[in-house]
Coordinates of C-alpha atoms in Angstrom, one line a residue:
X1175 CA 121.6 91.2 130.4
X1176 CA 122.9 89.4 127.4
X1177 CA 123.7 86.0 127.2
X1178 CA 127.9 85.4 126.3
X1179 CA 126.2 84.7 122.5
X1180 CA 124.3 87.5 122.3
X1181 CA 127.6 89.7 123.8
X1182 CA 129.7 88.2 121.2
X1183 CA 127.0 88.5 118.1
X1184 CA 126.6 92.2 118.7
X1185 CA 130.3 93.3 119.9
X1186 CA 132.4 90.6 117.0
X1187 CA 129.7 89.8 114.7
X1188 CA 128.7 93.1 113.6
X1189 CA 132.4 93.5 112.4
X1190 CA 133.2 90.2 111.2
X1191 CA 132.4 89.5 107.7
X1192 CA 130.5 87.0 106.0
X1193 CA 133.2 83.8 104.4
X1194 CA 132.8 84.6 101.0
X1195 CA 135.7 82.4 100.1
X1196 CA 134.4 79.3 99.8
X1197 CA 136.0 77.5 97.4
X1198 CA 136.2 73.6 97.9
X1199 CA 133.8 73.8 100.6
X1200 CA 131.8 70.4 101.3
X1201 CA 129.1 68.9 103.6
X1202 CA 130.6 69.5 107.3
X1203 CA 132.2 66.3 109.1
X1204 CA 129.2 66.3 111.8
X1205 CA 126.2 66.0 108.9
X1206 CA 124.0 63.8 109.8
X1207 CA 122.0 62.4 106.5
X1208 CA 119.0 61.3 109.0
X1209 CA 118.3 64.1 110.5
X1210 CA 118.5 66.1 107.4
X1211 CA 116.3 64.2 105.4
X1212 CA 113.8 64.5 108.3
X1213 CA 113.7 68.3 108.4
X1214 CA 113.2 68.3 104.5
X1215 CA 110.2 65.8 105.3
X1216 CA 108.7 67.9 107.8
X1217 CA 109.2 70.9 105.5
X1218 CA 106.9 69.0 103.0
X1219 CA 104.2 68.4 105.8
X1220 CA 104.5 71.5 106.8
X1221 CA 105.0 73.9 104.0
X1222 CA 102.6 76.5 104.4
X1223 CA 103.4 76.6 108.6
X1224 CA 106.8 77.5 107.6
X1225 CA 106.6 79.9 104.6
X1226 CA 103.7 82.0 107.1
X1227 CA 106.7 81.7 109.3
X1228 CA 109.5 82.6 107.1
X1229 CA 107.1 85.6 106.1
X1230 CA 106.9 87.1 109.3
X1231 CA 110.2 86.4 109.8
X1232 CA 111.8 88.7 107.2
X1233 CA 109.2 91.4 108.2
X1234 CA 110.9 91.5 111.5
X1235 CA 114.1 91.1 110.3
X1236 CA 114.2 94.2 107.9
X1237 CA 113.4 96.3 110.8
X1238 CA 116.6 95.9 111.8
X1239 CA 118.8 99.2 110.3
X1240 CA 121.8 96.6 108.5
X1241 CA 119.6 94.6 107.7
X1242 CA 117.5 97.1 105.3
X1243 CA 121.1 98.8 103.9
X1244 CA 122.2 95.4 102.9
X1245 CA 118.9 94.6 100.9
X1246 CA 119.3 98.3 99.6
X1247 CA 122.5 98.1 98.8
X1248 CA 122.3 95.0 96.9
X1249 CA 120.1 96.8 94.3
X1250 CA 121.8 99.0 93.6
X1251 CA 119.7 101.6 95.9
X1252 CA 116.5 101.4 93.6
X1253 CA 114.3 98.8 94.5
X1254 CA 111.2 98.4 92.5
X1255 CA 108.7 95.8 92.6
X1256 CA 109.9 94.2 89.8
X1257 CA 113.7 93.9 92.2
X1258 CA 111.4 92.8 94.6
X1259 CA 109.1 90.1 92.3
X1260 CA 111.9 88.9 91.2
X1261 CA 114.2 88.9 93.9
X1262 CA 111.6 86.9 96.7
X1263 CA 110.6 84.4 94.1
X1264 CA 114.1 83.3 93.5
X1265 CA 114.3 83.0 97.5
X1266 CA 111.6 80.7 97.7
X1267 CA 112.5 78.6 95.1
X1268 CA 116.0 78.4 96.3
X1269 CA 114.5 77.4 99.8
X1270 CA 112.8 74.6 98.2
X1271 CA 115.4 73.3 96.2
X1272 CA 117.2 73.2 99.7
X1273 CA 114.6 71.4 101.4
X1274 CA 113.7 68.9 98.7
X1275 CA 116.8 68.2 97.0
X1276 CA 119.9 65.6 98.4
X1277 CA 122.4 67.7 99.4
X1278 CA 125.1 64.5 99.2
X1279 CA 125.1 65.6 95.5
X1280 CA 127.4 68.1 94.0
X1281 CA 125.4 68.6 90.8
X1282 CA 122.1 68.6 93.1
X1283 CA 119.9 71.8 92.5
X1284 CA 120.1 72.2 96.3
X1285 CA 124.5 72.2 95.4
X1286 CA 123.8 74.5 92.7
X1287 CA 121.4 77.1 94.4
X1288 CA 123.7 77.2 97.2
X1289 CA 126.7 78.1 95.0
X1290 CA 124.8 81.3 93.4
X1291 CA 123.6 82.6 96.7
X1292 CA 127.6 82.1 97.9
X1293 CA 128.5 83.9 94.6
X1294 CA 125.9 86.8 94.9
X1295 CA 127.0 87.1 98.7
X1296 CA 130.5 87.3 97.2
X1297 CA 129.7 90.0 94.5
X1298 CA 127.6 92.3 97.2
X1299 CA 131.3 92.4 99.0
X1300 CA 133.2 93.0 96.6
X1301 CA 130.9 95.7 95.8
X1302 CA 131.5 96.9 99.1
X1303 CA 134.8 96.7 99.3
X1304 CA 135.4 98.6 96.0
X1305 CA 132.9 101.6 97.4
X1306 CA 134.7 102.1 100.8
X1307 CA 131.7 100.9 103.1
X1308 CA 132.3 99.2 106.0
X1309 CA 131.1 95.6 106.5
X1310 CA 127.8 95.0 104.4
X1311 CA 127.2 91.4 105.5
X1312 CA 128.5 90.4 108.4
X1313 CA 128.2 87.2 110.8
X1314 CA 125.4 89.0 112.6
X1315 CA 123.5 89.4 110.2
X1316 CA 123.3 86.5 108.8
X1317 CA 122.7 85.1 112.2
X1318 CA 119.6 87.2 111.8
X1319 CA 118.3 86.4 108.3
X1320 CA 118.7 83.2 109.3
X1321 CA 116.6 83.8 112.4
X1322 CA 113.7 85.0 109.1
X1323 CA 113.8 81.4 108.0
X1324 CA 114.0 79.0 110.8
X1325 CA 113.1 81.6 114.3
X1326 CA 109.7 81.4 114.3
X1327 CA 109.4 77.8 113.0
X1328 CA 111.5 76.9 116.7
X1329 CA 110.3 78.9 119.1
X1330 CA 106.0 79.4 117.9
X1331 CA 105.3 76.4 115.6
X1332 CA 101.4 76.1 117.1
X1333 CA 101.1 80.1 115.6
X1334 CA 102.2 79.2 112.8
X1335 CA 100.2 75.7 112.4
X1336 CA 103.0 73.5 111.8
X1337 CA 102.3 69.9 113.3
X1338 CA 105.7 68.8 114.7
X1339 CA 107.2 66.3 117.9
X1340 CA 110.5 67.4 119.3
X1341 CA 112.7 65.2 117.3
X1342 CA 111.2 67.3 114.4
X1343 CA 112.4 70.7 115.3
X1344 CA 116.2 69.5 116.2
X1345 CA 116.1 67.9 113.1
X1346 CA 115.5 71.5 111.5
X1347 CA 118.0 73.2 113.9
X1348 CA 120.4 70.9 112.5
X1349 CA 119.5 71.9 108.7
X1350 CA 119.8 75.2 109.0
X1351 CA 123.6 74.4 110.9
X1352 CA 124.4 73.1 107.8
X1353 CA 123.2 75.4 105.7
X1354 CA 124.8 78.3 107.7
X1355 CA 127.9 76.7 108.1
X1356 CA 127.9 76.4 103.9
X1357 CA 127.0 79.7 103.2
X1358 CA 129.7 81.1 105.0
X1359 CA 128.9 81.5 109.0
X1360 CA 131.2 80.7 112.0
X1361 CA 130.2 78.0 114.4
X1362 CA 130.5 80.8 117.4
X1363 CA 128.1 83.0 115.3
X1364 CA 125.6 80.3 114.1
X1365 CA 122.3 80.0 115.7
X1366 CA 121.8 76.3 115.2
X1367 CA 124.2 74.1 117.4
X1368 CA 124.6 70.8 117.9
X1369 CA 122.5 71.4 121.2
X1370 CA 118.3 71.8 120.3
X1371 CA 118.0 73.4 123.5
X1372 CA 121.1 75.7 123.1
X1373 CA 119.6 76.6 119.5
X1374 CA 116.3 77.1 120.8
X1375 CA 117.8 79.9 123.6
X1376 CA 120.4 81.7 121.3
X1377 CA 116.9 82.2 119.1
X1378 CA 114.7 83.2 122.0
X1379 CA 117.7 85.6 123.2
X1380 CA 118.2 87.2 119.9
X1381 CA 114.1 87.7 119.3
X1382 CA 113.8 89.1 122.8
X1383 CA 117.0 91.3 123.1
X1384 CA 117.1 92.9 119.1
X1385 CA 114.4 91.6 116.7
X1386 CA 111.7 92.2 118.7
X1387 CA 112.5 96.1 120.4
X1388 CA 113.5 96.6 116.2
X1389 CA 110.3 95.7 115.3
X1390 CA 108.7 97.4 117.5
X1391 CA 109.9 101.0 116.5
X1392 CA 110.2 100.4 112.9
X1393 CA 110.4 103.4 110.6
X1394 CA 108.8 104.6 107.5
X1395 CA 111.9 103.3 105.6
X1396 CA 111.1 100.2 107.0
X1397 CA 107.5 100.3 106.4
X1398 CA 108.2 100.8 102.8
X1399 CA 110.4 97.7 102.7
X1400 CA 107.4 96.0 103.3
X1401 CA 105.0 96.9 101.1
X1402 CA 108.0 95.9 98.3
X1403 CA 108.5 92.5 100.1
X1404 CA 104.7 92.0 100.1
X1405 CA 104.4 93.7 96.8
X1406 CA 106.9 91.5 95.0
X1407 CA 104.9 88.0 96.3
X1408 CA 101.2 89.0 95.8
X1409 CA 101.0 86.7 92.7
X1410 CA 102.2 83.7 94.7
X1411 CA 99.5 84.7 97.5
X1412 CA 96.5 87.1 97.8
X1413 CA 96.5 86.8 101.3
X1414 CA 99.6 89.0 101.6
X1415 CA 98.4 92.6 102.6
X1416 CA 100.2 94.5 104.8
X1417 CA 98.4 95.5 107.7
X1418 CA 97.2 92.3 108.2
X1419 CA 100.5 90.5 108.1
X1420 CA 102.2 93.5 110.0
X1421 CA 99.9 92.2 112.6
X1422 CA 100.8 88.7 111.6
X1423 CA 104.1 89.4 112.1
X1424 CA 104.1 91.7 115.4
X1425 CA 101.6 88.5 117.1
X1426 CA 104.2 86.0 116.1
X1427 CA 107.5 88.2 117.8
X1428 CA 104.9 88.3 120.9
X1429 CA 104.3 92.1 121.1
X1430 CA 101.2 92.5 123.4
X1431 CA 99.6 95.0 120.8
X1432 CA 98.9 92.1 118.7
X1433 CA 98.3 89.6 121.3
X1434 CA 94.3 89.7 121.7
X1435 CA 92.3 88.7 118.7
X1436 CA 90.4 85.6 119.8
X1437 CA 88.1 85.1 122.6
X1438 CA 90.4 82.6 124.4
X1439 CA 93.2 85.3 124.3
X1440 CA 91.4 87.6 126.4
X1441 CA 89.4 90.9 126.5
X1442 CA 90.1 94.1 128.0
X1443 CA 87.8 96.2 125.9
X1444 CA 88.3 97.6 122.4
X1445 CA 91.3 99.2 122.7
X1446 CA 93.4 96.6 123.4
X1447 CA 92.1 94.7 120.1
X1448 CA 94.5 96.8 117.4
X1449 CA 93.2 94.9 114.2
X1450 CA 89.6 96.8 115.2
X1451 CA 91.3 99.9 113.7
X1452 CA 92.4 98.7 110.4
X1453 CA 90.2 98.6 107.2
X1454 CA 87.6 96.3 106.6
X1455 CA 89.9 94.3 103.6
X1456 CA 92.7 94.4 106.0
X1457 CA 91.0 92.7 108.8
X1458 CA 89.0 89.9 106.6
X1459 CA 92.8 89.0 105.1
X1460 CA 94.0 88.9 108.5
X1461 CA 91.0 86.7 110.4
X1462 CA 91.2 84.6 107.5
X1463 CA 95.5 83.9 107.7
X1464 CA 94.9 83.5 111.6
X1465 CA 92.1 81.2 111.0
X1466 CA 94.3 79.0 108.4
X1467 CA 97.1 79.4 110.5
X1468 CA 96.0 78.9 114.7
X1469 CA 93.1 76.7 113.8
X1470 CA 92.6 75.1 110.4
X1471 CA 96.0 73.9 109.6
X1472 CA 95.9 71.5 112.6
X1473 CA 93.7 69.1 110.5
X1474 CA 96.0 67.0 108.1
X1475 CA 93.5 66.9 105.4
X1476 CA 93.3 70.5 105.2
X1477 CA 97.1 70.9 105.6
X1478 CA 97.3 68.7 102.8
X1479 CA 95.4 70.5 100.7
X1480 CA 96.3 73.8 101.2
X1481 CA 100.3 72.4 101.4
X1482 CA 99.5 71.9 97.8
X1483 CA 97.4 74.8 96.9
X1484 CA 100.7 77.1 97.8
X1485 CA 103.1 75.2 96.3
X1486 CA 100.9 75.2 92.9
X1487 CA 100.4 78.8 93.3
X1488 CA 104.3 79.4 93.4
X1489 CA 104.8 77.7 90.3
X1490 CA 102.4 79.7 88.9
X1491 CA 103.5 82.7 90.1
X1492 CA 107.2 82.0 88.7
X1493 CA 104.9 81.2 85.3
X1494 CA 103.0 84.9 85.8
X1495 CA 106.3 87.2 86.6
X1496 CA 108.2 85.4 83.3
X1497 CA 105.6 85.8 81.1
X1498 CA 103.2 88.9 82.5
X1499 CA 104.9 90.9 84.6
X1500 CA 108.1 91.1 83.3
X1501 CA 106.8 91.6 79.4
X1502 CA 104.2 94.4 80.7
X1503 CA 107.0 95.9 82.6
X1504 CA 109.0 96.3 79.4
X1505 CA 106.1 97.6 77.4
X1506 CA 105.3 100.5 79.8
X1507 CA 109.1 100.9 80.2
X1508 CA 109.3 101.4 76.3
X1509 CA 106.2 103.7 76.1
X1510 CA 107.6 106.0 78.8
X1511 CA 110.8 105.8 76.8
X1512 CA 108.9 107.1 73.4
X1513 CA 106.9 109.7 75.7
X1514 CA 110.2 111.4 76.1
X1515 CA 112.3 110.7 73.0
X1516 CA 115.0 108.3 73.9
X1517 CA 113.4 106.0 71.3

């Protein structure tokens, strides 16, 4: 039975449009500076916990039918893996301008990335408008991307390896209330409230009642949405391989496929051990994530230092699309071109 959230998400939310008309908006009169800054502080402790998270968050999201037509839909019906490249690298790096820069300031890069994500949300519905299609970002789904970034980091932060007290996670719930409440959401539709607890249960009900039955019977369509989200990040991180961070992903929502891997979670025989069935590659990328991520990040000089080899890694992977991937791109673009005569 659903919870009166849940009722109201699925029945008014899936009908009810994203705010795109945000002119003049500004920081809502319950912000609260303190807890705000402490989220962005525990973001910088725990950086790797929460991009692992934020991972397996949008691989469950994008199981869900909307949610793969909207990213379709917003380009153009052809992504590629350079759409993709270029697409998640500009979502992480508008993440961490959100979570590093002051948000009290209107010419803040945190301001700033905030506006073009409001304007591209904008442009997607005009789009849609102007093509006849029904609503192509609506309240519930943001409710659910926003569930990508902040779900998993609530409800399993010891599988993910984030080091936190309590005071910690309600100081994220109340970030990402302010950052859905400036990118357009409804207070009835947001999953952060004022309440940790109440946040905490409209995430748990939404991961129990949708994400996780979605994710669960994922199609090939889905499956191919994947590989181009993990295909557009493998310069920022080699570790990203599919099955393994399908598996990732599918331990994290708490399906029981993926729930026995170490000794401690039990043993009923091979078969209930679905990692024994994937490729060698696959399964030394996936012992060594789970291995970073259930036992090694709970030692703060090794979350220090790999907090920093990622963030490193994503600067140089900004460096590697601009200047490899995006010029090697346009050569084998051109050569195809001469190939047939166009040029």
């Amino acid at each position: 039975m659903h919870s009166d959230y849940m009722a109201n998400l699925l029945a008014v939310g899936e009908v009810t449009p994203l705010q795109d008309n945000l002119d003049g908006v500004t920081i809502p009169t319950w912000f609260n500076e303190q807890k705000f800054k402490r989220a962005q502080h525990y973001f910088r402790q725990n950086f790797a916990a929460i991009y692992y998270g934020t991972i397996c968050g949008l691989l469950a999201s994008l199981s869900i039918p909307s949610i793969l037509n909207a990213l379709v839909f917003s380009t153009g019906g052809k992504p590629s893996f350079r759409v993709a490249a270029r697409r998640y690298l500009r979502a992480l790096k508008h993440t961490v301008n959100w979570y590093c820069d002051d948000l009290a300031s209107m010419k803040s890069g945190s301001w700033q990335s905030l506006n073009h994500v409001r304007q591209v949300h904008s442009a997607i519905q005009r789009r849609a408008m102007a093509r006849n299609y029904r609503v192509i970002i609506s309240q519930r789904d943001m409710a659910i991307t926003q569930f990508a970034f902040i779900g998993f980091v609530i409800l399993e932060p010891s599988k993910l390896g984030a080091q936190n007290e309590p005071a910690d996670l309600d100081a994220m719930c109340h970030f990402w209330r302010v950052l859905g409440y400036l990118l357009g959401m409804e207070d009835r539709f947001n999953l952060c409230t004022e309440s940790y607890e109440e946040s905490r249960t409209r995430m748990r009900d939404l991961l129990e009642n949708f994400i996780k039955p979605s994710f669960e019977q994922r199609t090939e369509k889905c499956v191919d949405a994947y590989r181009m989200l993990l295909g557009g990040l493998w310069c920022f991180n080699v570790l990203l391989d599919y099955n393994a961070l399908a598996y990732c992903a599918g331990r994290v929502v708490g399906l029981s496929q993926f729930a026995k891997y170490w000794y401690k979670d039990g043993d009923q025989g091979s078969d209930d051990k679905f990692h024994l069935k994937m490729g060698w590659k696959s399964r030394v990328v996936l012992f060594v994530i789970l291995s970073i991520h259930e036992v090694l990040l709970k030692y703060d000089l090794f979350r220090y230092c790999f907090n920093t080899a990622l963030i490193m890694s994503g600067q140089i992977a900004e460096w590697f699309y601009s200047q490899i991937v995006k010029r090697s791109l346009e050569i084998i673009l051109n050569y195809s071109r001469k190939l047939k005569g166009e040029i």
